[in-house]
């Protein structure tokens, strides 16, 4: 076990009210992992708490004390995104967002609707037709710029997270991200519209698998992710309340 450093997920980057957004936190850890990789989320991500990152064989583990929170291991995306919807279709879908857990009236950094402009990503996806597919148009705010006109990688990971949840079957409790693999192919420009696309791949009991993708206005694939979601029991969902 070799120490690598620490990461801290600030309270501004929550997903559920009292824990970190999985996509954002995975993106923060990904900055320490140079090759394509998959991040597993093993426990709620504590906010404003340094997580010690160690290298264990070919993995990076971010832990709170002895408790693993995030684990990055080698791995690449496996899904092939469908053709991108038109920007008009994505815009129309996003006008009627699907409800899913934190995607309702919430403060989730990615999909919360109670966030101020530039304080959250404001990604709210709605159904594309009658299939388990979702879309929206997202214009990245200048606050998420890396200083060179591009969206910082951890914000791209975040943008690829919640859309997957919007594409899943609607349930009475909620879903949480359990595992994510992301690939960024081209820099994403701040201030320019991005077509967000998500689709359901399969479900097995309380496990659900979805793909997400970010496209330029002309349909060019900019980034994508494989996302594995865990359906919470009513008791687990109740424990997430602030």
PDB file of C-alpha atoms in Angstrom, residues 3-181:
ATOM      1  CA  UNK A   3       0.284   6.703  -0.136  1.00  0.00           C
ATOM      2  CA  UNK A   4      -0.656   8.896  -3.117  1.00  0.00           C
ATOM      3  CA  UNK A   5      -2.237  11.923  -1.453  1.00  0.00           C
ATOM      4  CA  UNK A   6      -5.654  13.150  -0.363  1.00  0.00           C
ATOM      5  CA  UNK A   7      -8.853  14.258  -2.058  1.00  0.00           C
ATOM      6  CA  UNK A   8     -11.659  16.248  -0.445  1.00  0.00           C
ATOM      7  CA  UNK A   9     -15.178  16.596  -1.837  1.00  0.00           C
ATOM      8  CA  UNK A  10     -16.465  19.990  -0.766  1.00  0.00           C
ATOM      9  CA  UNK A  11     -20.060  20.347   0.395  1.00  0.00           C
ATOM     10  CA  UNK A  12     -20.841  22.348  -2.761  1.00  0.00           C
ATOM     11  CA  UNK A  13     -20.544  19.090  -4.726  1.00  0.00           C
ATOM     12  CA  UNK A  14     -23.183  17.007  -2.992  1.00  0.00           C
ATOM     13  CA  UNK A  15     -25.401  14.477  -4.716  1.00  0.00           C
ATOM     14  CA  UNK A  16     -27.772  13.308  -1.975  1.00  0.00           C
ATOM     15  CA  UNK A  17     -28.129  16.099   0.605  1.00  0.00           C
ATOM     16  CA  UNK A  18     -25.417  14.827   2.957  1.00  0.00           C
ATOM     17  CA  UNK A  19     -22.933  13.053   0.669  1.00  0.00           C
ATOM     18  CA  UNK A  20     -20.889  13.714  -2.447  1.00  0.00           C
ATOM     19  CA  UNK A  21     -22.018  13.433  -6.041  1.00  0.00           C
ATOM     20  CA  UNK A  22     -20.661  10.150  -7.372  1.00  0.00           C
ATOM     21  CA  UNK A  23     -19.707  11.374 -10.831  1.00  0.00           C
ATOM     22  CA  UNK A  24     -17.924  14.464  -9.561  1.00  0.00           C
ATOM     23  CA  UNK A  25     -16.046  12.522  -6.870  1.00  0.00           C
ATOM     24  CA  UNK A  26     -15.069   9.859  -9.414  1.00  0.00           C
ATOM     25  CA  UNK A  27     -13.778  12.602 -11.686  1.00  0.00           C
ATOM     26  CA  UNK A  28     -11.687  14.094  -8.883  1.00  0.00           C
ATOM     27  CA  UNK A  29     -10.117  10.693  -8.183  1.00  0.00           C
ATOM     28  CA  UNK A  30      -9.646  10.100 -11.916  1.00  0.00           C
ATOM     29  CA  UNK A  31      -7.165  12.984 -12.079  1.00  0.00           C
ATOM     30  CA  UNK A  32      -4.746  10.743 -10.153  1.00  0.00           C
ATOM     31  CA  UNK A  33      -5.242   7.719 -12.436  1.00  0.00           C
ATOM     32  CA  UNK A  34      -3.526   8.111 -15.788  1.00  0.00           C
ATOM     33  CA  UNK A  35      -4.952   5.155 -17.752  1.00  0.00           C
ATOM     34  CA  UNK A  36      -8.618   4.410 -18.637  1.00  0.00           C
ATOM     35  CA  UNK A  37     -10.366   3.215 -15.529  1.00  0.00           C
ATOM     36  CA  UNK A  38     -13.557   2.368 -13.683  1.00  0.00           C
ATOM     37  CA  UNK A  39     -14.499   3.906 -10.331  1.00  0.00           C
ATOM     38  CA  UNK A  40     -16.572   1.968  -7.789  1.00  0.00           C
ATOM     39  CA  UNK A  41     -18.421   3.828  -5.039  1.00  0.00           C
ATOM     40  CA  UNK A  42     -18.557   1.584  -1.979  1.00  0.00           C
ATOM     41  CA  UNK A  43     -20.132   3.937   0.575  1.00  0.00           C
ATOM     42  CA  UNK A  44     -21.682   7.418   0.825  1.00  0.00           C
ATOM     43  CA  UNK A  45     -19.018   9.987   0.018  1.00  0.00           C
ATOM     44  CA  UNK A  46     -18.326  12.212   3.055  1.00  0.00           C
ATOM     45  CA  UNK A  47     -18.287  15.959   2.448  1.00  0.00           C
ATOM     46  CA  UNK A  48     -15.527  18.342   3.531  1.00  0.00           C
ATOM     47  CA  UNK A  49     -13.527  15.343   4.732  1.00  0.00           C
ATOM     48  CA  UNK A  50     -10.034  14.477   3.458  1.00  0.00           C
ATOM     49  CA  UNK A  51      -9.932  10.987   1.981  1.00  0.00           C
ATOM     50  CA  UNK A  52      -6.528   9.320   1.984  1.00  0.00           C
ATOM     51  CA  UNK A  53      -5.667   7.883  -1.437  1.00  0.00           C
ATOM     52  CA  UNK A  54      -3.360   4.874  -1.598  1.00  0.00           C
ATOM     53  CA  UNK A  55      -2.147   2.697  -4.444  1.00  0.00           C
ATOM     54  CA  UNK A  56      -2.925  -0.970  -3.866  1.00  0.00           C
ATOM     55  CA  UNK A  57      -1.539  -3.145  -6.663  1.00  0.00           C
ATOM     56  CA  UNK A  58      -3.098  -1.650  -9.814  1.00  0.00           C
ATOM     57  CA  UNK A  59      -5.868   0.218  -7.965  1.00  0.00           C
ATOM     58  CA  UNK A  60      -6.275   3.579  -6.286  1.00  0.00           C
ATOM     59  CA  UNK A  61      -8.355   3.544  -3.117  1.00  0.00           C
ATOM     60  CA  UNK A  62      -9.768   6.666  -1.450  1.00  0.00           C
ATOM     61  CA  UNK A  63     -10.717   5.861   2.135  1.00  0.00           C
ATOM     62  CA  UNK A  64     -12.116   7.520   5.238  1.00  0.00           C
ATOM     63  CA  UNK A  65     -10.026   5.918   7.967  1.00  0.00           C
ATOM     64  CA  UNK A  66     -10.131   2.190   7.248  1.00  0.00           C
ATOM     65  CA  UNK A  67     -13.344   2.419   5.190  1.00  0.00           C
ATOM     66  CA  UNK A  68     -12.933   2.390   1.367  1.00  0.00           C
ATOM     67  CA  UNK A  69     -15.138   4.998  -0.303  1.00  0.00           C
ATOM     68  CA  UNK A  70     -13.920   5.079  -3.921  1.00  0.00           C
ATOM     69  CA  UNK A  71     -11.814   2.534  -5.797  1.00  0.00           C
ATOM     70  CA  UNK A  72     -10.392   3.136  -9.280  1.00  0.00           C
ATOM     71  CA  UNK A  73      -9.232   0.153 -11.304  1.00  0.00           C
ATOM     72  CA  UNK A  74      -8.150  -0.225 -14.952  1.00  0.00           C
ATOM     73  CA  UNK A  75     -11.070  -0.476 -17.357  1.00  0.00           C
ATOM     74  CA  UNK A  76     -12.604   1.181 -20.414  1.00  0.00           C
ATOM     75  CA  UNK A  77     -16.110   1.986 -21.630  1.00  0.00           C
ATOM     76  CA  UNK A  78     -17.961  -0.919 -23.248  1.00  0.00           C
ATOM     77  CA  UNK A  79     -21.052   0.686 -24.772  1.00  0.00           C
ATOM     78  CA  UNK A  80     -21.611   2.136 -28.235  1.00  0.00           C
ATOM     79  CA  UNK A  81     -23.826   5.223 -27.996  1.00  0.00           C
ATOM     80  CA  UNK A  82     -26.832   5.415 -30.331  1.00  0.00           C
ATOM     81  CA  UNK A  83     -26.897   8.221 -32.871  1.00  0.00           C
ATOM     82  CA  UNK A  84     -27.276  11.541 -31.114  1.00  0.00           C
ATOM     83  CA  UNK A  85     -30.753  13.075 -31.028  1.00  0.00           C
ATOM     84  CA  UNK A  86     -31.145  16.424 -32.732  1.00  0.00           C
ATOM     85  CA  UNK A  87     -30.585  19.450 -30.565  1.00  0.00           C
ATOM     86  CA  UNK A  88     -34.267  20.307 -31.033  1.00  0.00           C
ATOM     87  CA  UNK A  89     -35.377  16.869 -29.778  1.00  0.00           C
ATOM     88  CA  UNK A  90     -32.989  17.039 -26.836  1.00  0.00           C
ATOM     89  CA  UNK A  91     -34.193  20.529 -25.946  1.00  0.00           C
ATOM     90  CA  UNK A  92     -37.831  19.408 -26.051  1.00  0.00           C
ATOM     91  CA  UNK A  93     -37.093  16.357 -23.871  1.00  0.00           C
ATOM     92  CA  UNK A  94     -35.339  18.488 -21.283  1.00  0.00           C
ATOM     93  CA  UNK A  95     -38.363  20.754 -20.953  1.00  0.00           C
ATOM     94  CA  UNK A  96     -40.218  17.906 -19.199  1.00  0.00           C
ATOM     95  CA  UNK A  97     -37.629  16.286 -16.903  1.00  0.00           C
ATOM     96  CA  UNK A  98     -38.125  12.766 -15.636  1.00  0.00           C
ATOM     97  CA  UNK A  99     -38.225  12.489 -11.858  1.00  0.00           C
ATOM     98  CA  UNK A 100     -35.588  10.273 -10.279  1.00  0.00           C
ATOM     99  CA  UNK A 101     -34.507  10.672  -6.675  1.00  0.00           C
ATOM    100  CA  UNK A 102     -32.183  13.628  -6.453  1.00  0.00           C
ATOM    101  CA  UNK A 103     -33.374  14.680  -9.899  1.00  0.00           C
ATOM    102  CA  UNK A 104     -36.523  16.124  -8.391  1.00  0.00           C
ATOM    103  CA  UNK A 105     -36.626  19.364  -6.416  1.00  0.00           C
ATOM    104  CA  UNK A 106     -33.179  19.043  -4.858  1.00  0.00           C
ATOM    105  CA  UNK A 107     -29.748  20.571  -4.445  1.00  0.00           C
ATOM    106  CA  UNK A 108     -27.758  17.840  -6.237  1.00  0.00           C
ATOM    107  CA  UNK A 109     -24.747  19.505  -7.872  1.00  0.00           C
ATOM    108  CA  UNK A 110     -25.600  17.955 -11.241  1.00  0.00           C
ATOM    109  CA  UNK A 111     -29.384  17.680 -11.473  1.00  0.00           C
ATOM    110  CA  UNK A 112     -30.691  19.728  -8.557  1.00  0.00           C
ATOM    111  CA  UNK A 113     -33.283  22.312  -9.514  1.00  0.00           C
ATOM    112  CA  UNK A 114     -32.733  24.464  -6.425  1.00  0.00           C
ATOM    113  CA  UNK A 115     -29.221  25.448  -7.503  1.00  0.00           C
ATOM    114  CA  UNK A 116     -28.440  28.966  -8.678  1.00  0.00           C
ATOM    115  CA  UNK A 117     -27.083  29.536 -12.169  1.00  0.00           C
ATOM    116  CA  UNK A 118     -23.371  28.703 -12.189  1.00  0.00           C
ATOM    117  CA  UNK A 119     -23.605  26.992  -8.791  1.00  0.00           C
ATOM    118  CA  UNK A 120     -24.740  23.634 -10.197  1.00  0.00           C
ATOM    119  CA  UNK A 121     -24.713  22.036 -13.626  1.00  0.00           C
ATOM    120  CA  UNK A 122     -28.516  22.223 -14.007  1.00  0.00           C
ATOM    121  CA  UNK A 123     -28.809  19.060 -16.100  1.00  0.00           C
ATOM    122  CA  UNK A 124     -32.440  17.926 -16.208  1.00  0.00           C
ATOM    123  CA  UNK A 125     -33.173  15.188 -18.726  1.00  0.00           C
ATOM    124  CA  UNK A 126     -36.569  14.106 -20.023  1.00  0.00           C
ATOM    125  CA  UNK A 127     -37.746  11.075 -21.983  1.00  0.00           C
ATOM    126  CA  UNK A 128     -37.094  10.703 -25.700  1.00  0.00           C
ATOM    127  CA  UNK A 129     -40.330   9.181 -26.962  1.00  0.00           C
ATOM    128  CA  UNK A 130     -41.689   6.155 -25.110  1.00  0.00           C
ATOM    129  CA  UNK A 131     -38.388   4.300 -24.690  1.00  0.00           C
ATOM    130  CA  UNK A 132     -36.037   4.254 -21.695  1.00  0.00           C
ATOM    131  CA  UNK A 133     -33.947   7.011 -23.225  1.00  0.00           C
ATOM    132  CA  UNK A 134     -33.453  10.561 -21.994  1.00  0.00           C
ATOM    133  CA  UNK A 135     -31.923  13.765 -23.295  1.00  0.00           C
ATOM    134  CA  UNK A 136     -31.381  17.443 -22.627  1.00  0.00           C
ATOM    135  CA  UNK A 137     -29.286  20.351 -23.850  1.00  0.00           C
ATOM    136  CA  UNK A 138     -26.619  21.656 -21.473  1.00  0.00           C
ATOM    137  CA  UNK A 139     -24.645  24.860 -21.902  1.00  0.00           C
ATOM    138  CA  UNK A 140     -21.672  24.718 -19.476  1.00  0.00           C
ATOM    139  CA  UNK A 141     -21.336  27.847 -17.352  1.00  0.00           C
ATOM    140  CA  UNK A 142     -18.061  29.782 -17.311  1.00  0.00           C
ATOM    141  CA  UNK A 143     -17.664  28.842 -13.628  1.00  0.00           C
ATOM    142  CA  UNK A 144     -16.742  25.326 -14.753  1.00  0.00           C
ATOM    143  CA  UNK A 145     -13.952  26.494 -17.074  1.00  0.00           C
ATOM    144  CA  UNK A 146     -10.420  25.121 -16.706  1.00  0.00           C
ATOM    145  CA  UNK A 147      -8.916  28.490 -17.620  1.00  0.00           C
ATOM    146  CA  UNK A 148      -8.584  27.579 -21.294  1.00  0.00           C
ATOM    147  CA  UNK A 149     -12.216  27.650 -22.401  1.00  0.00           C
ATOM    148  CA  UNK A 150     -12.850  23.981 -21.637  1.00  0.00           C
ATOM    149  CA  UNK A 151     -14.927  22.252 -18.970  1.00  0.00           C
ATOM    150  CA  UNK A 152     -12.740  20.750 -16.248  1.00  0.00           C
ATOM    151  CA  UNK A 153     -12.614  16.925 -16.427  1.00  0.00           C
ATOM    152  CA  UNK A 154     -14.261  16.347 -13.037  1.00  0.00           C
ATOM    153  CA  UNK A 155     -17.264  18.396 -14.204  1.00  0.00           C
ATOM    154  CA  UNK A 156     -17.444  16.298 -17.386  1.00  0.00           C
ATOM    155  CA  UNK A 157     -17.551  13.156 -15.234  1.00  0.00           C
ATOM    156  CA  UNK A 158     -20.331  14.789 -13.202  1.00  0.00           C
ATOM    157  CA  UNK A 159     -22.280  15.669 -16.345  1.00  0.00           C
ATOM    158  CA  UNK A 160     -22.081  12.020 -17.431  1.00  0.00           C
ATOM    159  CA  UNK A 161     -23.447  10.774 -14.087  1.00  0.00           C
ATOM    160  CA  UNK A 162     -27.044  11.815 -13.349  1.00  0.00           C
ATOM    161  CA  UNK A 163     -28.339  11.588 -16.952  1.00  0.00           C
ATOM    162  CA  UNK A 164     -28.044   7.805 -16.665  1.00  0.00           C
ATOM    163  CA  UNK A 165     -30.498   7.874 -13.768  1.00  0.00           C
ATOM    164  CA  UNK A 166     -33.028   9.787 -15.849  1.00  0.00           C
ATOM    165  CA  UNK A 167     -33.077   6.929 -18.377  1.00  0.00           C
ATOM    166  CA  UNK A 168     -33.869   4.195 -15.838  1.00  0.00           C
ATOM    167  CA  UNK A 169     -37.323   2.751 -15.068  1.00  0.00           C
ATOM    168  CA  UNK A 170     -39.243   5.052 -12.749  1.00  0.00           C
ATOM    169  CA  UNK A 171     -39.530   3.682  -9.206  1.00  0.00           C
ATOM    170  CA  UNK A 172     -40.971   4.827  -5.879  1.00  0.00           C
ATOM    171  CA  UNK A 173     -37.612   5.034  -4.074  1.00  0.00           C
ATOM    172  CA  UNK A 174     -34.442   6.158  -5.846  1.00  0.00           C
ATOM    173  CA  UNK A 175     -31.170   5.068  -7.418  1.00  0.00           C
ATOM    174  CA  UNK A 176     -27.586   5.759  -6.454  1.00  0.00           C
ATOM    175  CA  UNK A 177     -24.563   5.489  -8.719  1.00  0.00           C
ATOM    176  CA  UNK A 178     -22.513   2.406  -7.827  1.00  0.00           C
ATOM    177  CA  UNK A 179     -19.867   2.324 -10.542  1.00  0.00           C
ATOM    178  CA  UNK A 180     -18.804   4.495 -13.458  1.00  0.00           C
ATOM    179  CA  UNK A 181     -16.411   4.308 -16.382  1.00  0.00           C
TER     180      UNK A 181
END
